[in-house]
Amino acid sequence: MIDFSPDDRLIDAVGLGEIRRKVDAGERLSFDDGVKLYEHPSLSAVGALAHRVRLAKHGRTTFFNINLHIDYTNICMYSCRFCAFAAKPGEERAYLMTPDDIEARLKGFRGTDLGEVHMVAGIHPDMGYDYYLDIVRAAKRGKPDVHVKAFTMVEIDHMLKISGKSEVEVFADLREAGLGSCPGGGAEVLSDRVWRAVFMDKIGPNDWLATARKVQQNGFKMNATLLYGHVEKVPERVEHLVKLRELQDETGNFMTFIPLAFWPYNTRLQKYGDVTTGWNDMRNIAVGRLMLDNFQNVKAYWVMMTPRLAQTAQSFGANDLDGTVTEERITHDAGTTAPMLLPRDELVHLIESAGFEPVLRDTTYETLQPA
Ligand code: SF4
């Protein structure tokens, strides 16, 4: 298939020649390059640069998986200003899933091709360390062949604090319980200013990076996200990407970068935030692809950017469309217009109808099969 994207002369003509030469030479882009890519008026030129990196790394392959989200409690002792999901104990909408609930939910998928359960939630003030181990064990009891990808760095940090055990013991417990990997959330924006402005209750940039380092040094792979479209400024997004890139140089166990579009409804940032735009969504995919030269995968998370834009993102640097998801509460509480689930056939159609080749992956990108 021919890619109708701007050629070198056009990219150079809009003032991105220096960055193009670096990209073609495999040179690392600087902080200033990142700012320029975010602020450059030609989104199509930035996207074309990102697309050529995507083609070099993955050709026209786009990954997806068959997964299920379980947001096991919305009860949270923190009060991040961008969060519409959290509830306080006693609120009518507060809920907590027991290990039995989780086992029953997974049992319902026995005999299906569900490959992954993604479990994240609020930080419940009363649940002890054993609860976290129990819900992982429950998921594995429900469907023994499922990969459990669970716990943001906020949850891992909480477990390390309440366990009364050493770091090595905690990760050994999690592995024994059946944890397979960790998702990337909780960093939001790795900027002290943004942390102080909107999520100072929970761990900040330095603690998030330190916890991610521990996770990876203890043998778990994980993802990394960026929550964009609220109070953060362009240099703070670039700072975030540079910090992720530096940690990846050190550890090498980040699998995927996932830009997350902020949805403002029902949050305390509603009056400041706008609903994400396609322009912003494509820009974050493309700049992430270009700045994170040591990340293999960039995911267009359709729950936050909608399926149509996730499909388009395949031509802006993304090589992964996440999965079927099946049930998601966190972004839906904040007003996303995306559906709750995408059947496998629809995911495959989104990929193929944009001229890409769908490949079903497992969580860690080790087992791949054409769809
Ligand atoms: S973002 Fe997470 S930690 Fe913050 S209030 Fe919401 S559920 Fe709690």
Short mmCIF file of N, CA, C and O and ligand atoms in Angstrom, two decimals, residues 76 78-80 82-83 85-86 121-123 154 188 202, ligand 1:
data_model
loop_
_atom_site.label_atom_id
_atom_site.label_comp_id
_atom_site.label_asym_id
_atom_site.label_seq_id
_atom_site.Cartn_x
_atom_site.Cartn_y
_atom_site.Cartn_z
N CYS A 76 -11.98 5.66 47.43
CA CYS A 76 -10.60 6.13 47.40
C CYS A 76 -10.37 7.17 48.48
O CYS A 76 -11.19 8.06 48.68
N TYR A 78 -8.06 9.29 48.39
CA TYR A 78 -7.52 10.49 47.77
C TYR A 78 -8.62 11.26 47.04
O TYR A 78 -9.72 10.74 46.82
N SER A 79 -8.27 12.47 46.63
CA SER A 79 -9.26 13.33 45.96
C SER A 79 -8.60 14.10 44.83
O SER A 79 -8.54 15.33 44.85
N CYS A 80 -8.11 13.38 43.85
CA CYS A 80 -7.47 14.05 42.71
C CYS A 80 -8.51 14.90 41.98
O CYS A 80 -9.64 14.46 41.74
N PHE A 82 -8.86 15.82 38.98
CA PHE A 82 -9.29 15.43 37.63
C PHE A 82 -10.14 14.17 37.63
O PHE A 82 -10.54 13.68 36.57
N CYS A 83 -10.45 13.64 38.81
CA CYS A 83 -11.04 12.30 38.88
C CYS A 83 -12.55 12.36 39.09
O CYS A 83 -13.04 12.99 40.03
N PHE A 85 -14.21 9.38 39.08
CA PHE A 85 -14.49 7.98 39.41
C PHE A 85 -14.59 7.76 40.92
O PHE A 85 -15.47 7.04 41.40
N ALA A 86 -13.72 8.42 41.69
CA ALA A 86 -13.59 8.11 43.11
C ALA A 86 -14.84 8.48 43.89
O ALA A 86 -15.54 9.45 43.60
N ALA A 121 -7.89 0.57 40.46
CA ALA A 121 -8.99 1.10 41.25
C ALA A 121 -8.52 2.23 42.15
O ALA A 121 -7.36 2.65 42.09
N GLY A 122 -9.43 2.71 42.98
CA GLY A 122 -9.09 3.70 43.99
C GLY A 122 -8.29 3.06 45.12
O GLY A 122 -8.11 1.84 45.17
N ILE A 123 -7.81 3.90 46.02
CA ILE A 123 -7.05 3.41 47.17
C ILE A 123 -8.00 3.36 48.36
O ILE A 123 -8.29 4.38 49.00
N VAL A 154 0.48 3.91 41.98
CA VAL A 154 -0.14 4.43 43.21
C VAL A 154 -0.56 3.26 44.10
O VAL A 154 -0.34 3.26 45.32
N GLU A 188 0.11 10.48 35.64
CA GLU A 188 -0.61 11.65 35.11
C GLU A 188 0.35 12.52 34.29
O GLU A 188 0.54 12.27 33.14
N LYS A 202 -1.86 12.14 46.14
CA LYS A 202 -1.20 10.86 45.90
C LYS A 202 0.26 11.08 45.46
O LYS A 202 0.70 12.22 45.37
S1 SF4 B 1 -7.29 9.29 40.30
FE1 SF4 B 1 -7.08 7.39 41.49
S2 SF4 B 1 -6.04 8.03 43.37
FE2 SF4 B 1 -6.89 9.90 42.46
S3 SF4 B 1 -8.94 10.14 43.40
FE3 SF4 B 1 -9.22 8.98 41.47
S4 SF4 B 1 -9.20 6.86 42.09
FE4 SF4 B 1 -8.27 8.04 43.78
#
